Coordinates of C-alpha atoms in Angstrom, one line a residue:
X7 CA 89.0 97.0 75.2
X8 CA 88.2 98.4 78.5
X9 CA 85.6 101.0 77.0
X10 CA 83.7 98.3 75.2
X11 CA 83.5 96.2 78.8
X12 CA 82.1 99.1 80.5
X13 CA 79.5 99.5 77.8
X14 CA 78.7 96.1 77.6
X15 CA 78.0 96.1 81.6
X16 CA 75.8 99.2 81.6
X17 CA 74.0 97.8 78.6
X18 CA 73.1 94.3 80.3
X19 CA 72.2 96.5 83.6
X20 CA 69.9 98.2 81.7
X21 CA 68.4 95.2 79.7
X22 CA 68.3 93.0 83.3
X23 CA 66.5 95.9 84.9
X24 CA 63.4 93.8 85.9
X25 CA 63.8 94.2 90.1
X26 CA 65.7 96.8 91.1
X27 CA 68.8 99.0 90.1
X28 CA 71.2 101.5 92.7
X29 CA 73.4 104.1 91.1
X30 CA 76.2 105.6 93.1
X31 CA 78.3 108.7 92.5
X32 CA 81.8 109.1 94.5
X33 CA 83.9 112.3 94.5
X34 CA 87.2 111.9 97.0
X35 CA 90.2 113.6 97.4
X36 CA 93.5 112.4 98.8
X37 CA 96.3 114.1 100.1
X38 CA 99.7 112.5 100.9
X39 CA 102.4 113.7 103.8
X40 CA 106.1 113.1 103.7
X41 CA 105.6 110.9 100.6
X42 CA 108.3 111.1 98.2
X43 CA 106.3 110.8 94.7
X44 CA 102.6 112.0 95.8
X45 CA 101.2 115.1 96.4
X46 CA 97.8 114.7 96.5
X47 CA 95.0 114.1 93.8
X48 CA 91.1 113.4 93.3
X49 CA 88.8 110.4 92.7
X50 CA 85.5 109.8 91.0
X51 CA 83.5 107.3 91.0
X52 CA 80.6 105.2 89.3
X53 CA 79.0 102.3 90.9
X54 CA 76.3 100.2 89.5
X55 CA 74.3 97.4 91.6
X56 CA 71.5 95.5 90.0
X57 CA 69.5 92.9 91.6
X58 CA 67.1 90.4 89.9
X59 CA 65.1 86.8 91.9
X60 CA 68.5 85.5 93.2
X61 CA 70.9 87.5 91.2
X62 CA 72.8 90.8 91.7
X63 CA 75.6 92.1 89.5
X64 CA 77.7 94.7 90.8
X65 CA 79.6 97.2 88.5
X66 CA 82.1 100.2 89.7
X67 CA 84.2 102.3 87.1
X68 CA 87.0 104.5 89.1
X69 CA 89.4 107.6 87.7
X70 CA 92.0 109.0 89.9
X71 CA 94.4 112.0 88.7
X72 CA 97.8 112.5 90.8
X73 CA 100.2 115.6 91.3
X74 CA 103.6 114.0 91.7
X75 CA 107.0 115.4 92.6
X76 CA 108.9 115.2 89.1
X77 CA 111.6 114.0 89.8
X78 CA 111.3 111.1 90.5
X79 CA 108.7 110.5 88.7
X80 CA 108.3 111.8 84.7
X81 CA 104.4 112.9 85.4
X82 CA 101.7 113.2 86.6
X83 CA 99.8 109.7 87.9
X84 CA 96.3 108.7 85.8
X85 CA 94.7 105.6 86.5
X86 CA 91.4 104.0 85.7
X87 CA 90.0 100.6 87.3
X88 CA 86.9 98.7 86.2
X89 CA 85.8 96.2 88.7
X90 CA 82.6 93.5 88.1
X91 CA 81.2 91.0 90.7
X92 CA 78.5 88.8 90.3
X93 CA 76.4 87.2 93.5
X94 CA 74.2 84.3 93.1
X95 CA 72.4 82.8 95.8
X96 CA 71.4 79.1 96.1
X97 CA 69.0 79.3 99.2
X98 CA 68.5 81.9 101.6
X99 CA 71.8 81.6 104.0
X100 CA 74.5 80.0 101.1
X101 CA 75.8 82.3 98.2
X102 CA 78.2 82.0 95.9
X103 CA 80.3 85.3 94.3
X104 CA 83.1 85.4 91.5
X105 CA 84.8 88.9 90.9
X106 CA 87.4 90.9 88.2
X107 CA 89.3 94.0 88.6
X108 CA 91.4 95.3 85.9
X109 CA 93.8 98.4 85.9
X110 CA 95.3 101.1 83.4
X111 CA 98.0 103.0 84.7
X112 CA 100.2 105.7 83.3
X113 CA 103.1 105.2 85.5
X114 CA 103.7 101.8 87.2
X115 CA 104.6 98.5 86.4
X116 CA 100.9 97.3 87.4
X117 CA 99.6 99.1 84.6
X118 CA 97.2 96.1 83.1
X119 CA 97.1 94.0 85.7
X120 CA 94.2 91.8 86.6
X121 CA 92.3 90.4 89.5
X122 CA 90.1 87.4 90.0
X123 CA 88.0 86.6 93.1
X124 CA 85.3 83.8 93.9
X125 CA 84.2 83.6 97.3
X126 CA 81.2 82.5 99.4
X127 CA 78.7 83.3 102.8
X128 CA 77.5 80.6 104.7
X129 CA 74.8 82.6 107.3
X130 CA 76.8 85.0 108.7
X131 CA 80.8 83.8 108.1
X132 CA 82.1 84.6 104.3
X133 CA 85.3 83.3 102.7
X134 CA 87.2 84.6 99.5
X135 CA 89.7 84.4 97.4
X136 CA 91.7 86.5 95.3
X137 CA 94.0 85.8 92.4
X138 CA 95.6 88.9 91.3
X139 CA 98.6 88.7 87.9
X140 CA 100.6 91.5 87.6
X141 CA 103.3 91.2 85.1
X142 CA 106.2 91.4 86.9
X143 CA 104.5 89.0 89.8
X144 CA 101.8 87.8 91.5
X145 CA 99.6 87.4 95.0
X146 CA 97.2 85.6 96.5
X147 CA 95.1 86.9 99.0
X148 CA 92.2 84.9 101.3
X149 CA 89.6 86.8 103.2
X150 CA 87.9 85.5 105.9
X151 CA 85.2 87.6 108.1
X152 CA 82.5 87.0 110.5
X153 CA 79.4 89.7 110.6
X154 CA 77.0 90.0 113.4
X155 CA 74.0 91.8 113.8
X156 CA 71.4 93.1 116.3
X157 CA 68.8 95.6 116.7
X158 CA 67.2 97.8 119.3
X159 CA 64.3 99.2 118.3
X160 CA 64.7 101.1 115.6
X161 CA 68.5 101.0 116.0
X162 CA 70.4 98.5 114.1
X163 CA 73.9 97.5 114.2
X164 CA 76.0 95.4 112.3
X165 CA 79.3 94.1 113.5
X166 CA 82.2 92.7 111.2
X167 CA 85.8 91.1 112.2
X168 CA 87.7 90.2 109.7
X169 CA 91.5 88.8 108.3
X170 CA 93.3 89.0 105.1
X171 CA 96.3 86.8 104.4
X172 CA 98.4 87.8 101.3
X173 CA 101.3 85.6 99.5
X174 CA 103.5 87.1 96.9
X175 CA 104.8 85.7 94.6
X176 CA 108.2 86.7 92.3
X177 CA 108.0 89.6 93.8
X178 CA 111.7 89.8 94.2
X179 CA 112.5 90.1 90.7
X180 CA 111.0 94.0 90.3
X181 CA 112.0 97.2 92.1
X182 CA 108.2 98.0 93.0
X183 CA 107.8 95.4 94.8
X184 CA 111.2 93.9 95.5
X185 CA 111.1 95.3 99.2
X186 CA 108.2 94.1 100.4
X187 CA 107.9 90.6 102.4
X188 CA 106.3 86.8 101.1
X189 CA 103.5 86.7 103.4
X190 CA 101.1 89.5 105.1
X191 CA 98.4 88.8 107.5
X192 CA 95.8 92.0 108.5
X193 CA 92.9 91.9 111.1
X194 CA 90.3 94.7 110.4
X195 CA 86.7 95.3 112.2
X196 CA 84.0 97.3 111.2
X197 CA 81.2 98.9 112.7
X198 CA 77.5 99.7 111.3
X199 CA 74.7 101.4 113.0
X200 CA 71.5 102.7 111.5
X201 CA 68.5 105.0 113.1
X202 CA 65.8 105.9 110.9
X203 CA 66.6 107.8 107.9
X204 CA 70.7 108.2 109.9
X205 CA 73.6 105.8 109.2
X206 CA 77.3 105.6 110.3
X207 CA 80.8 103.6 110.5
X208 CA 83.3 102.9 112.0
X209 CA 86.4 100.8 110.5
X210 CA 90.5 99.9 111.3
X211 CA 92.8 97.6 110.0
X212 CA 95.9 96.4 111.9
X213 CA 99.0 94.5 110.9
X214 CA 100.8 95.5 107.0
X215 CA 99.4 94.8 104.2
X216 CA 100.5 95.5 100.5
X217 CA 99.2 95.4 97.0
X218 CA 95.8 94.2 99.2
X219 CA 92.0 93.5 97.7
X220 CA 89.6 95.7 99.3
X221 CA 85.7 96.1 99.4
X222 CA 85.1 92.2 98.8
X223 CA 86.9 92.4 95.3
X224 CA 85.6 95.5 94.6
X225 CA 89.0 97.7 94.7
X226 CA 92.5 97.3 95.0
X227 CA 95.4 98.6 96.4
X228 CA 97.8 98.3 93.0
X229 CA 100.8 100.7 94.0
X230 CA 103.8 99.8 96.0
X231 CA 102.9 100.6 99.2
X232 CA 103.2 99.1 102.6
X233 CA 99.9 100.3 104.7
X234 CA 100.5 99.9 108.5
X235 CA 97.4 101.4 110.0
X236 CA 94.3 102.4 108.7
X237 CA 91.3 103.8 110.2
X238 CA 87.9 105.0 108.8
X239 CA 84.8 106.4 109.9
X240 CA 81.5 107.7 108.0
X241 CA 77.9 109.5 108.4
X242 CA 75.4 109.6 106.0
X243 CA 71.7 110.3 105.8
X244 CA 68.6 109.3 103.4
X245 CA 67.2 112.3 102.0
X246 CA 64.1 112.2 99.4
X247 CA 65.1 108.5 97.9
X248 CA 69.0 109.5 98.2
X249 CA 71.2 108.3 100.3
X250 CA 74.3 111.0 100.6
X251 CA 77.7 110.2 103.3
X252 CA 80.7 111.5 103.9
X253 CA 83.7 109.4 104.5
X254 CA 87.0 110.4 105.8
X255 CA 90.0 107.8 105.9
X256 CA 93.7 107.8 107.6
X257 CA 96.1 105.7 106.7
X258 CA 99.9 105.1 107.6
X259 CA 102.1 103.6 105.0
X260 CA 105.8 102.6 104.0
X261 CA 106.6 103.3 100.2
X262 CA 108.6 100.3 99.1
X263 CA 110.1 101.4 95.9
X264 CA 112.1 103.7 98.1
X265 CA 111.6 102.3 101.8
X266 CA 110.4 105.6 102.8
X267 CA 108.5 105.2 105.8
X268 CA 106.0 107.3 107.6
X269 CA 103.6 108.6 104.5
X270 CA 100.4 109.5 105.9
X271 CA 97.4 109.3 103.4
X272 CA 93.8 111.2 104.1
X273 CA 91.3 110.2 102.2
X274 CA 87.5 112.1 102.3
X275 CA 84.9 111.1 99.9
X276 CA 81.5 112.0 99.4
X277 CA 79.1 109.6 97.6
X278 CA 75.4 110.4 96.4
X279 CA 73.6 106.7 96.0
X280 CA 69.9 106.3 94.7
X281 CA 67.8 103.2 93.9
X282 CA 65.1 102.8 91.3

């Protein structure tokens, strides 16, 4: 079933393709310290964005394969997420948005779950939220954030603040997630700037969060783990129509399953984007 979704998507993409279309290849690796099931693994990634008059469809198909430490756990960790979002937008500072993410995993009890998201941006202040059904239980998540941009010349910055709030909900009845707490609220910021063909960021989240919707709906945090801290930064540069960065992420975490705290997690990607 997921196969014939991500066929259907790249066919309409194709059949849509009357504006513009962006392609974007990822390639990241993660590695894990004093984690009790992870070792480390790699990531690819597909993302499709296709904009036509006042709509845009956004498309991203991600694989990840894990070394674990067996025991505990019986293999190896596979998982592959399929993620859609649609934008439409009414008049030039009001849009509206809907989202899904769905999950197959090898190993944990998330395995098939799904997440919905609507959401819209009034100028520059955006609300969302996010609706995501696990089997065993349930959150819901609102995101709220403010962007703000200037320019100096040929410099341009963008700034973002931003909170999530996350509610879970029989969460008590499972061991992934039975440690964890009812409510979570996370403040984040993000920094943009832009010279020429020269980009870079700048991002941190404070305050836990768990089982959290990132990227605007775009990804999700499925496994049971309690992130702290996380802090990202990023450098990229436009070369002959494509647009190549390198990302690196930190992140401190709690495994919950366990309550092992202290897991650091390193994340550096490198992603190759081009628009047609």
């Amino acid at each position: 079933m997921n196969k014939l979704i991500v066929l259907l998507l790249l066919f309409a993409t194709v059949v849509l393709a009357k504006e513009s279309t962006s392609y974007k290849l990822e390639f990241q690796t993660l590695d894990f310290s004093n984690s009790t099931q992870k070792e480390q693994g790699i990531r690819y990634g597909l993302g499709i964005t296709h904009k036509a008059d006042k709509h845009r469809f956004m498309f991203a198909y991600e694989k990840t394969a894990t070394e674990t430490f067996q025991p505990p756990l019986p293999k190896d960790l596979e998982v592959n997420k399929y993620a859609f979002k649609y934008l439409y937008n009414l008049q030039e500072n009001l849009s509206l948005q809907t989202s899904y993410i769905t999950i197959d995993d090898n190993l944990v009890k998330t395995d098939g779950g799904h997440v919905y998201g609507v959401g819209v941006t009034y100028k520059n202040i955006h609300f969302a939220q996010f609706f995501t059904n696990y089997k065993p239980f349930a959150i819901y998540q609102t995101d709220v954030s403010a962007s703000f941009k200037q320019s100096f010349g040929a410099l341009k910055t963008k700034t973002t603040l931003l909170t999530k709030y996350l509610r879970l909900k029989d969460y008590k009845d499972n061991p992934l997630s039975k440690n964890a707490r009812k409510f979570y609220f996370t403040q984040g910021v993000k920094l943009h700037a832009s010279y020429k063909s020269y980009n870079a960021g700048f991002g941190a989240f404070f305050g836990k969060r768990v089982f959290s919707i990132m990227d605007d709906g775009m990804k999700v945090q499925h496994h049971g783990m309690e992130f702290e801290e996380t802090y990202m930064a990023g450098f990229g540069k436009k070369i002959n129509g494509f647009h190549i960065m390198l990302k690196y992420a930190h992140a401190k975490a709690t495994e919950l399953p366990k309550v092992n705290e202290n897991v650091i997690v390193r994340n550096t990607t490198l992603s190759i984007q081009r628009k047609f």
